[in-house]
PDB file of C-alpha atoms in Angstrom:
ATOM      1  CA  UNK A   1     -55.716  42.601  22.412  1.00  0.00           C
ATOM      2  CA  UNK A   2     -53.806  40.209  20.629  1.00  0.00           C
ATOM      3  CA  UNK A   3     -53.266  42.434  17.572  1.00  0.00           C
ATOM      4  CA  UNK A   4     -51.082  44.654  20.176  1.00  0.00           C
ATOM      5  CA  UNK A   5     -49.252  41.930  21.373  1.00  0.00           C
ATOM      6  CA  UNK A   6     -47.979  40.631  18.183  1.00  0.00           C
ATOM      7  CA  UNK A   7     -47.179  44.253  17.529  1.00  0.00           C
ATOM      8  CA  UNK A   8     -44.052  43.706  19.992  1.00  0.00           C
ATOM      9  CA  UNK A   9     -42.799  40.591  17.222  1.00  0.00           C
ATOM     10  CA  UNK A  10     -42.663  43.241  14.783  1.00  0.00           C
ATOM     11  CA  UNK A  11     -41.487  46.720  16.267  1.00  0.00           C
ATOM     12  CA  UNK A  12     -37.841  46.222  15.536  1.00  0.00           C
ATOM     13  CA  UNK A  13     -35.430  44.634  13.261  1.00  0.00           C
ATOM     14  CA  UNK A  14     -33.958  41.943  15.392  1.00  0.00           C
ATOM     15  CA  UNK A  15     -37.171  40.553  15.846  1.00  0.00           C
ATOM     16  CA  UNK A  16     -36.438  39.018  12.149  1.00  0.00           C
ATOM     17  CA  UNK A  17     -35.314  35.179  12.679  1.00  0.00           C
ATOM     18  CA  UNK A  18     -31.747  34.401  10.992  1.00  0.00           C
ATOM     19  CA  UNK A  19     -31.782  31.161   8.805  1.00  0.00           C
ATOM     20  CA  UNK A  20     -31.456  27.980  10.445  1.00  0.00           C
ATOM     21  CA  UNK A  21     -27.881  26.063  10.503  1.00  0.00           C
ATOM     22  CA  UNK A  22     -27.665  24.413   6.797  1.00  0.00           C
ATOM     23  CA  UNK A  23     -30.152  27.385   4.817  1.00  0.00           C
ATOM     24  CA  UNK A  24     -29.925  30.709   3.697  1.00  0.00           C
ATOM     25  CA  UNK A  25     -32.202  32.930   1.849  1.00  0.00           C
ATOM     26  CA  UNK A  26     -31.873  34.809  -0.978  1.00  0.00           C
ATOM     27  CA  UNK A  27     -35.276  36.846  -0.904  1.00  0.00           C
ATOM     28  CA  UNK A  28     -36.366  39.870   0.836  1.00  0.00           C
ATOM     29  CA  UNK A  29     -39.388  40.140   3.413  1.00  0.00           C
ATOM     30  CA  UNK A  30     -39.543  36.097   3.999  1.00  0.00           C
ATOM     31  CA  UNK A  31     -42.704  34.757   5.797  1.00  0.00           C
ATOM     32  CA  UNK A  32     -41.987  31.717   7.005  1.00  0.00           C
ATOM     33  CA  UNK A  33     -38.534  29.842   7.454  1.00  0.00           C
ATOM     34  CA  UNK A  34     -35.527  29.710   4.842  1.00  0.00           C
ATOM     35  CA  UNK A  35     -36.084  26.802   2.889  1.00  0.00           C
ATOM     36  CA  UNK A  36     -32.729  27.276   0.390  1.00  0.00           C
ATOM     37  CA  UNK A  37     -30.396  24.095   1.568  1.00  0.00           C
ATOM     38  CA  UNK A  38     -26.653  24.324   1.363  1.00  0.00           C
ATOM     39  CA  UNK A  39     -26.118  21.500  -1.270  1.00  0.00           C
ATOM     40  CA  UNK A  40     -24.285  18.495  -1.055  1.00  0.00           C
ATOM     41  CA  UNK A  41     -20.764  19.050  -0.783  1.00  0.00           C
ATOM     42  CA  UNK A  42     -21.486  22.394   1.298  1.00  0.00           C
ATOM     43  CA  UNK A  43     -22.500  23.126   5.058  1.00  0.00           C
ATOM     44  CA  UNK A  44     -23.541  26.633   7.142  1.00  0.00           C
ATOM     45  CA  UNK A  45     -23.256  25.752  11.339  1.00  0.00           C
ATOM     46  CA  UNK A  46     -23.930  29.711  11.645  1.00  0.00           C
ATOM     47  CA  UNK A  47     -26.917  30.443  13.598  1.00  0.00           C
ATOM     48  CA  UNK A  48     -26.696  34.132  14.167  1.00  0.00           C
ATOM     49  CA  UNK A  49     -25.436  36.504  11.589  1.00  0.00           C
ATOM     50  CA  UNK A  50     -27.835  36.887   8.899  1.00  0.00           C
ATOM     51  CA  UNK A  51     -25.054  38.232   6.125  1.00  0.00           C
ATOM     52  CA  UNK A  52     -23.845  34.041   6.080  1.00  0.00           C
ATOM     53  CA  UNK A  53     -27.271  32.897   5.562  1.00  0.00           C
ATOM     54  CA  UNK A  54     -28.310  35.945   2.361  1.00  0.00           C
ATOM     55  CA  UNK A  55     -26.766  34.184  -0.664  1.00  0.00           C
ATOM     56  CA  UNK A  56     -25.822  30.571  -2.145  1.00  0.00           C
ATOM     57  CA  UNK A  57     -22.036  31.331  -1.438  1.00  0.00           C
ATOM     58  CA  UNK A  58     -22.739  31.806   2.062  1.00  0.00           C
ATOM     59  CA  UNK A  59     -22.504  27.903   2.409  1.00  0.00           C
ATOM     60  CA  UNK A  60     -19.067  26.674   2.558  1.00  0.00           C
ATOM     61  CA  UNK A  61     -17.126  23.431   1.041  1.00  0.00           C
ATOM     62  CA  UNK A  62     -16.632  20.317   3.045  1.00  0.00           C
ATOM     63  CA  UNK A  63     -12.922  20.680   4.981  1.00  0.00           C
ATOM     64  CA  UNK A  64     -10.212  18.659   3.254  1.00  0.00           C
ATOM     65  CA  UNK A  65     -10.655  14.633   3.947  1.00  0.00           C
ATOM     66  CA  UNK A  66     -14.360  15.288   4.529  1.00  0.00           C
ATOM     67  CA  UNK A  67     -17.776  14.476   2.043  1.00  0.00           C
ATOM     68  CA  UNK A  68     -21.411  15.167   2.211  1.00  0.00           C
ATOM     69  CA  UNK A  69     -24.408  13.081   0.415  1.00  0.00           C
ATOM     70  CA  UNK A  70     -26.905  15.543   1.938  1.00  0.00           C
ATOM     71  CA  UNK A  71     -28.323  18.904   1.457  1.00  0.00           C
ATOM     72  CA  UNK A  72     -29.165  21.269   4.581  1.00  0.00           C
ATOM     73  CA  UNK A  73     -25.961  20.105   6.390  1.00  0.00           C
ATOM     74  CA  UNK A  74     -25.338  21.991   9.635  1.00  0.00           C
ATOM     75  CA  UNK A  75     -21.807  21.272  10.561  1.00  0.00           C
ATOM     76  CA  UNK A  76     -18.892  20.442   8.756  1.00  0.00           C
ATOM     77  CA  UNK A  77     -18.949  17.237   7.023  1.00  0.00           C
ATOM     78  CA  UNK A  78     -18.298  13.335   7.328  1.00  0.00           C
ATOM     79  CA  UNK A  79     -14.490  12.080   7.213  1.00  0.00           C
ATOM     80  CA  UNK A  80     -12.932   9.855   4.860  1.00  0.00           C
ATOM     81  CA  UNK A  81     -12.753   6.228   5.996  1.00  0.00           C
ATOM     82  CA  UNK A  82      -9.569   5.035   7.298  1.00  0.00           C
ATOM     83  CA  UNK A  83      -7.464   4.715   3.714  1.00  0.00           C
ATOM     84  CA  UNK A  84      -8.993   7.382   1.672  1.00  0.00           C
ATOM     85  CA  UNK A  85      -8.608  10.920   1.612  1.00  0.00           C
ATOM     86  CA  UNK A  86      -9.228  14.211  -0.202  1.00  0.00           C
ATOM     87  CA  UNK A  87      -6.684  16.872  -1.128  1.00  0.00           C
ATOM     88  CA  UNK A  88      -9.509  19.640  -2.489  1.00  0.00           C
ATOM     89  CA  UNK A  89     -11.055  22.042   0.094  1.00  0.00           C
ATOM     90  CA  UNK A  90     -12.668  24.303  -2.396  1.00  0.00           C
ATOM     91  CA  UNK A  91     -14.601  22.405  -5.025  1.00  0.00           C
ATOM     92  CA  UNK A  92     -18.205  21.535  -3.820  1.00  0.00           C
ATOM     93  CA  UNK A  93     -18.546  18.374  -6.168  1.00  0.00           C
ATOM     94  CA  UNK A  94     -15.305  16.677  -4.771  1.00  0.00           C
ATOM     95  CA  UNK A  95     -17.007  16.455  -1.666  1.00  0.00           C
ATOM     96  CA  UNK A  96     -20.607  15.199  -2.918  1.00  0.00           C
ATOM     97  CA  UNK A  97     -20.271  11.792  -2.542  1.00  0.00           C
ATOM     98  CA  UNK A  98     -18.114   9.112  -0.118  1.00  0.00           C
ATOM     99  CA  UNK A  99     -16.793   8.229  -3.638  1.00  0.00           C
ATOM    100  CA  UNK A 100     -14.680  11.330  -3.508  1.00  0.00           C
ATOM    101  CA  UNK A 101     -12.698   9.756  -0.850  1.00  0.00           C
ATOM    102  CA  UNK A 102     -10.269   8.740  -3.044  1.00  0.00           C
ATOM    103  CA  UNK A 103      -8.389   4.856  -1.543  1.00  0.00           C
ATOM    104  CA  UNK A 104      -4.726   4.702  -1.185  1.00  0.00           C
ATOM    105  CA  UNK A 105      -4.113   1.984  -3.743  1.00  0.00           C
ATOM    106  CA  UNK A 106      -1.378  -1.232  -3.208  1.00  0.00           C
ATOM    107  CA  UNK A 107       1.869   0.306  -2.342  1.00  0.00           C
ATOM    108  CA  UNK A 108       0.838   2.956  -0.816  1.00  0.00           C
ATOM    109  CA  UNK A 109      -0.736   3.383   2.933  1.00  0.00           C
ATOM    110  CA  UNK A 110      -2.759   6.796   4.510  1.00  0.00           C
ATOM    111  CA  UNK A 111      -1.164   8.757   7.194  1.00  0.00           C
ATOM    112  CA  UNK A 112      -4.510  11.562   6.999  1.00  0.00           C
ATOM    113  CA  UNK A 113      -7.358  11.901   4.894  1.00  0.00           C
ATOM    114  CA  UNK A 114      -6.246  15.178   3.813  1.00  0.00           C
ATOM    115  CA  UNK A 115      -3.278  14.257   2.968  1.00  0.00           C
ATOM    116  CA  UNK A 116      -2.492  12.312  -0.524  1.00  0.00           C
ATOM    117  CA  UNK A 117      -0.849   8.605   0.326  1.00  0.00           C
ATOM    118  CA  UNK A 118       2.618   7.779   1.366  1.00  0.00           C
ATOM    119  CA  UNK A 119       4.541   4.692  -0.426  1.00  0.00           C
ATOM    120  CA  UNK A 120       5.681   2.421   1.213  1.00  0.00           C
ATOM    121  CA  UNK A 121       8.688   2.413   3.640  1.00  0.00           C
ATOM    122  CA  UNK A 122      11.778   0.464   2.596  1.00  0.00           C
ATOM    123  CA  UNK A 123      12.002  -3.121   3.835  1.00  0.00           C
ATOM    124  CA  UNK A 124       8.383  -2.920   3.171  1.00  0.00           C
ATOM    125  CA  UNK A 125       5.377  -3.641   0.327  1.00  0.00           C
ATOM    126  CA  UNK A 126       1.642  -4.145   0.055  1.00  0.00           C
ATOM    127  CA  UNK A 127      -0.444  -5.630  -2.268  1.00  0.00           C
ATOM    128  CA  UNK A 128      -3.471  -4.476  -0.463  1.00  0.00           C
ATOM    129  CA  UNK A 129      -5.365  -1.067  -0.764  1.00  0.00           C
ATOM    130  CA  UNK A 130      -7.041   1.229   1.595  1.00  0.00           C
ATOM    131  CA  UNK A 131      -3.666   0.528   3.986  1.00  0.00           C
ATOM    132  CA  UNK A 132      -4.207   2.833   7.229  1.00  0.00           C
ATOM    133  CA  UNK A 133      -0.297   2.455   8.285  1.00  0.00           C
ATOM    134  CA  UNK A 134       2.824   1.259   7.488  1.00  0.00           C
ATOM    135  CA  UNK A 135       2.959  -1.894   4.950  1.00  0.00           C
ATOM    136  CA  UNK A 136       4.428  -5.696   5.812  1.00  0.00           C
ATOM    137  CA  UNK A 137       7.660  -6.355   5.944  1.00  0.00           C
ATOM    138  CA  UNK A 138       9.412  -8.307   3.628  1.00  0.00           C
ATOM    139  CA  UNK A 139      10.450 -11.495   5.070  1.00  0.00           C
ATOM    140  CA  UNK A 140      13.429 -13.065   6.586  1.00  0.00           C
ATOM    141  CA  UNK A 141      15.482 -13.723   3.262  1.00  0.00           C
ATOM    142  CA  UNK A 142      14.502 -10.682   1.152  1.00  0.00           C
ATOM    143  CA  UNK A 143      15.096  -6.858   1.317  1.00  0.00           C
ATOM    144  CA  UNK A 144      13.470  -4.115  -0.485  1.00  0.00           C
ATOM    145  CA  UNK A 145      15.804  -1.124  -0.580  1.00  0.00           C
ATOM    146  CA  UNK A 146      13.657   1.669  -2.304  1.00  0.00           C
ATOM    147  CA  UNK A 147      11.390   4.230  -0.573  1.00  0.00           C
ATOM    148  CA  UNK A 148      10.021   6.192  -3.306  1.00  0.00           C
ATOM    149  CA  UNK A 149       8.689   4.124  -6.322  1.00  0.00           C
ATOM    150  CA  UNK A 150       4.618   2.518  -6.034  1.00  0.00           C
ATOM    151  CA  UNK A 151       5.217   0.189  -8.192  1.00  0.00           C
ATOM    152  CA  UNK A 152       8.058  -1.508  -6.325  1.00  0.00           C
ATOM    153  CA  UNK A 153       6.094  -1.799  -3.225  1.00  0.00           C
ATOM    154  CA  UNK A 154       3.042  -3.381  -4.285  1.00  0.00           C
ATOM    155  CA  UNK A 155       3.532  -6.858  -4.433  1.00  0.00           C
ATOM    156  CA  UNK A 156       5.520  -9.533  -2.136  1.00  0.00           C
ATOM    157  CA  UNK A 157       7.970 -10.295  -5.153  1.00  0.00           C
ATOM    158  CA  UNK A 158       9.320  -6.928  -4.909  1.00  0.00           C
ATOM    159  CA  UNK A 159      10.965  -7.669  -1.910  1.00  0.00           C
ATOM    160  CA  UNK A 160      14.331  -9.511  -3.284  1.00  0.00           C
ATOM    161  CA  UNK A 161      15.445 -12.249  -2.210  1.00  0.00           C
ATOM    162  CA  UNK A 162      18.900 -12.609  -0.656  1.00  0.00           C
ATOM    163  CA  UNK A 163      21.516 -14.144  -3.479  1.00  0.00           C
ATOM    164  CA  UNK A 164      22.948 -17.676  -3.459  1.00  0.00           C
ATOM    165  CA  UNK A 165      25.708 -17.984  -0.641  1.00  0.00           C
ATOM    166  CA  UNK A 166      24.565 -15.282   1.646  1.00  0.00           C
ATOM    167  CA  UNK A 167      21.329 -15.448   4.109  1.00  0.00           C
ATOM    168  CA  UNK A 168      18.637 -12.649   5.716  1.00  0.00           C
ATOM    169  CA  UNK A 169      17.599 -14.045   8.711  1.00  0.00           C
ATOM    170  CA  UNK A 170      16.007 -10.713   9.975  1.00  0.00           C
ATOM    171  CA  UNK A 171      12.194  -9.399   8.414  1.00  0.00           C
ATOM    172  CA  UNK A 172      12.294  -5.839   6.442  1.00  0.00           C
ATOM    173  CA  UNK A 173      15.595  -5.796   5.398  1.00  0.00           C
ATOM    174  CA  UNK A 174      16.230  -2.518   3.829  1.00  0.00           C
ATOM    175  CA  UNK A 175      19.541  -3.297   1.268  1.00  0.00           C
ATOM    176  CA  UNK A 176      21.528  -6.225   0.316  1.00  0.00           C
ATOM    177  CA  UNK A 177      23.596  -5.719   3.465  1.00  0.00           C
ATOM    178  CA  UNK A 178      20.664  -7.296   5.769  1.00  0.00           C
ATOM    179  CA  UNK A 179      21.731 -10.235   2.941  1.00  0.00           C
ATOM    180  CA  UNK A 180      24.708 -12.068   5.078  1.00  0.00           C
ATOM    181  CA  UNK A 181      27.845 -14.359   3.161  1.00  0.00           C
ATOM    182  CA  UNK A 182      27.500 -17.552   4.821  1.00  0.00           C
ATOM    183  CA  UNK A 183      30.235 -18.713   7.372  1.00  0.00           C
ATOM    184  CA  UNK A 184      33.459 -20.060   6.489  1.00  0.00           C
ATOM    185  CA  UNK A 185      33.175 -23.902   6.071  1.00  0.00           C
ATOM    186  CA  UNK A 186      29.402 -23.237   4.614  1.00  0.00           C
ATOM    187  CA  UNK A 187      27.929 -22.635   0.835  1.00  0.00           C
ATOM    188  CA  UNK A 188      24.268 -22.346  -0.420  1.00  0.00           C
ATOM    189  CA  UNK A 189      22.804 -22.954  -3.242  1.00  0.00           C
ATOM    190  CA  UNK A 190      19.938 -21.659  -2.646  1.00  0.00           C
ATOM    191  CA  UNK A 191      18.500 -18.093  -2.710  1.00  0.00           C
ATOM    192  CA  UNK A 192      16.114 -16.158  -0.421  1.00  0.00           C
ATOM    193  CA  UNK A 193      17.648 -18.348   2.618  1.00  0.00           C
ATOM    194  CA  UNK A 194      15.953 -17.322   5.954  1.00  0.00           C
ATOM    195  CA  UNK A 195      18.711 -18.453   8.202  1.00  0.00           C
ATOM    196  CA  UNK A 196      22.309 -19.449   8.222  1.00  0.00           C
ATOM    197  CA  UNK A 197      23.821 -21.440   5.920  1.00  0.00           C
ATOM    198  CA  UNK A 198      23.306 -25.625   6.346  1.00  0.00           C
ATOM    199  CA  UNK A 199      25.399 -26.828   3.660  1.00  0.00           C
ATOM    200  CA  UNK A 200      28.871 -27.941   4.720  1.00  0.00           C
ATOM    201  CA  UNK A 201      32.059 -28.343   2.789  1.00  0.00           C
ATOM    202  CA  UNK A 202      32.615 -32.345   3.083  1.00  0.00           C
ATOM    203  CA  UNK A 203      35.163 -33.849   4.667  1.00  0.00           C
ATOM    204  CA  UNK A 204      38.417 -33.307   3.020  1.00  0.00           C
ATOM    205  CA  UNK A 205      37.430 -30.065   1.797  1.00  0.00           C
ATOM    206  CA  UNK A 206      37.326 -26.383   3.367  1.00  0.00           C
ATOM    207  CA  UNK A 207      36.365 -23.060   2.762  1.00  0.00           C
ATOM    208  CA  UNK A 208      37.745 -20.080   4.909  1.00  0.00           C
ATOM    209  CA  UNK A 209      36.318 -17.084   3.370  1.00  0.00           C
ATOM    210  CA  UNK A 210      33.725 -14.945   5.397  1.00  0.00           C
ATOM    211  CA  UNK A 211      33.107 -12.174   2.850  1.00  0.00           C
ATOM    212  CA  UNK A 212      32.703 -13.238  -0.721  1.00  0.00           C
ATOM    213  CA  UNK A 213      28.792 -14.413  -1.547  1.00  0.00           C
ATOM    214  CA  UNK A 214      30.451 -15.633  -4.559  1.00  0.00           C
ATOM    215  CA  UNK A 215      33.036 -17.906  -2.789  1.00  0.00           C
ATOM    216  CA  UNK A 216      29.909 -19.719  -1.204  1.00  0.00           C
ATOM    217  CA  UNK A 217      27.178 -20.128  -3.853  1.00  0.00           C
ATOM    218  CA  UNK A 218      28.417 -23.695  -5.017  1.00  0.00           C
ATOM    219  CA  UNK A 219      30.205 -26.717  -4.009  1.00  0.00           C
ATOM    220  CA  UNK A 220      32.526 -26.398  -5.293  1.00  0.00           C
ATOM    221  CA  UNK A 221      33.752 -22.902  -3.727  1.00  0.00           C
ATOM    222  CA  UNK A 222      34.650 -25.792  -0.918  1.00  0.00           C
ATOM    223  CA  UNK A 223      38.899 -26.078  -1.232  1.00  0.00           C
ATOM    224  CA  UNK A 224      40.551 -29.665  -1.738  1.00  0.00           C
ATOM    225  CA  UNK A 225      43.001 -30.110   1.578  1.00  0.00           C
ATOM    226  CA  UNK A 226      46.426 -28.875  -0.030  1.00  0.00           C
ATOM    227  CA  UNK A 227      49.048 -31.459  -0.496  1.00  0.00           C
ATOM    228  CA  UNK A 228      50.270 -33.437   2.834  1.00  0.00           C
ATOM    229  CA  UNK A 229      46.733 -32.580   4.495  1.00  0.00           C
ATOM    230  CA  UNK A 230      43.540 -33.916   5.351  1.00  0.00           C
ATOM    231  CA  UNK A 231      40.540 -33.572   7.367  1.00  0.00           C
ATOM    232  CA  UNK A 232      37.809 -36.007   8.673  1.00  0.00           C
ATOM    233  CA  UNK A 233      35.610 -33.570   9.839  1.00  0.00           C
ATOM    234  CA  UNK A 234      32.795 -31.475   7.351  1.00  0.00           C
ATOM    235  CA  UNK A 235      32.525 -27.723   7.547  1.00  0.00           C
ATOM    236  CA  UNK A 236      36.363 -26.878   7.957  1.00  0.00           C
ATOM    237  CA  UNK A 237      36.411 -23.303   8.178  1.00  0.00           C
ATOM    238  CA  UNK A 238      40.603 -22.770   7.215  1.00  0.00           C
ATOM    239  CA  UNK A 239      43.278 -25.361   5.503  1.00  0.00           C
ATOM    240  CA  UNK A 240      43.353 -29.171   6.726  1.00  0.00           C
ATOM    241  CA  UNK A 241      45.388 -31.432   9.230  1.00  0.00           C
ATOM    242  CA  UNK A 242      49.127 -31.828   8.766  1.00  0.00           C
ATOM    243  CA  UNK A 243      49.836 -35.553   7.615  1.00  0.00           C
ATOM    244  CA  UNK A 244      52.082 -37.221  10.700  1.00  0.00           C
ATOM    245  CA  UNK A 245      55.640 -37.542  10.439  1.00  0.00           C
ATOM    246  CA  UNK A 246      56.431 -40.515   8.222  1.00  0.00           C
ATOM    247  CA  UNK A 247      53.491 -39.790   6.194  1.00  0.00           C
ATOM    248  CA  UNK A 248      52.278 -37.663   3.171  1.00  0.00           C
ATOM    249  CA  UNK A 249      49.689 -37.232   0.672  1.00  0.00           C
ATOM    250  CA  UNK A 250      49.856 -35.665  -2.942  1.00  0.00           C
ATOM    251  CA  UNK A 251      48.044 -33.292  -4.131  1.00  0.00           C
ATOM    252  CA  UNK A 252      44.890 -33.710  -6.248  1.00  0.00           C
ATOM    253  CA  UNK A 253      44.685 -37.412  -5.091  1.00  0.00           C
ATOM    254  CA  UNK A 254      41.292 -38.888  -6.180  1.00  0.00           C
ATOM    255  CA  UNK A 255      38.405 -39.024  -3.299  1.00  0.00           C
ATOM    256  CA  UNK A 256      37.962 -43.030  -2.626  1.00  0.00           C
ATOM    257  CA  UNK A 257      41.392 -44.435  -3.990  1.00  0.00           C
ATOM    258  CA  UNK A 258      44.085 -45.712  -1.747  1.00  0.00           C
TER     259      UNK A 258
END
């Protein structure tokens, strides 16, 4: 009859049904299915073993980078976006909410979302948050040297820009040395320059030094020809044109007189 065969659901103990994924039970002599949820924050994927299904602490924390909104959650739980992360992997209510997730802020960019942010490489800066990789390079003209400091990667000024008389014509500069002293027969006045130096000494002038910034900032770093010299051309890069035999010129004679 049917009393005997339910009799064969009952005459030993495996015949008792272990919690669902996501539940556990703390009673005894349950008659119908565990209806205690892991809360949010937690998960059980165990579908077999009855001890990790028999108390509240059976239910285990979200994995590091990961957050659940839900109760009853059968695996382990949802990952950080792309830009956040979490450090924890113990603490049930850092892992409650996607807030949790906590956004790698300007300066900073995510390598993992268990993993806390990384700042910025050098040559490099971001005034963005929630960066998933490396930040933007500094342009031609500036350099950012440091590699360990937020606050000097998170905005485009902290790049700095390349001093009067020298020029960066390369993006992410790392030091002052991607900064290049303009050419002999050059100056600039300018700072930040992108490319090589477009100011020439003027005719009659020169300037042959290739290593000073300071000797090319200004015109008037450009040399006067010496005495018994001169030169026609602009951008002389080393001391002027002998005057002919039967010729000469003093020294400090005034431009336009004759």
């Amino acid at each position: 009859n049917s009393d005997g065969a339910n009799a064969n659901q009952h005459n030993e103990e495996t015949d008792c049904i272990v919690c669902s994924a996501g539940k556990y039970s703390t009673i005894t002599g349950r008659t119908n299915v565990c209806d205690q949820n892991c809360s949010v924050g937690m998960y059980i994927n165990d579908t077999s073993n009855a001890d990790q299904h028999d108390e509240e602490t059976d239910c285990v924390v979200c994995s590091a980078g990961r957050y659940s909104n839900i109760t009853g959650r059968t695996n382990d739980c949802e990952i950080c976006s792309a830009g956040s992360y979490i450090i924890d992997a113990i603490t049930a209510s850092e892992h409650d909410e996607q807030t949790d997730c906590k956004i790698c802020g300007a300066g900073r960019y995510s390598i993992s979302p268990t993993t806390d942010c990384v700042v910025c490489s050098a040559g490099k800066y971001s005034s963005t948050s929630g960066r998933t990789n490396d930040c933007g390079l500094c342009v031609a003209g500036k350099y950012n040297s440091d590699s360990a400091t937020v606050s000097l990667h998170d905005e485009e000024t902290d790049c700095t820009v390349c001093s009067a008389g020298t020029y960066g014509d390369e993006t992410g500069a790392t030091s002052a040395t991607g900064c290049t002293v303009c050419s002999a027969g050059r100056y600039s006045t300018a700072t930040g320059r992108a490319n090589y130096c477009d100011q020439r000494c003027s005719s009659g002038k020169y300037n042959s030094d290739t290593v000073d910034a300071s000797k090319h900032d200004e015109e008037s770093d450009c040399v006067v020809c010496s005495a018994g010299k001169y030169s026609t051309t602009t951008g002389r890069t080393n001391d002027c044109i002998l005057c002919a035999a039967g010729k000469y010129l003093m020294a400090n004679i005034i431009e336009g007189s004759g």
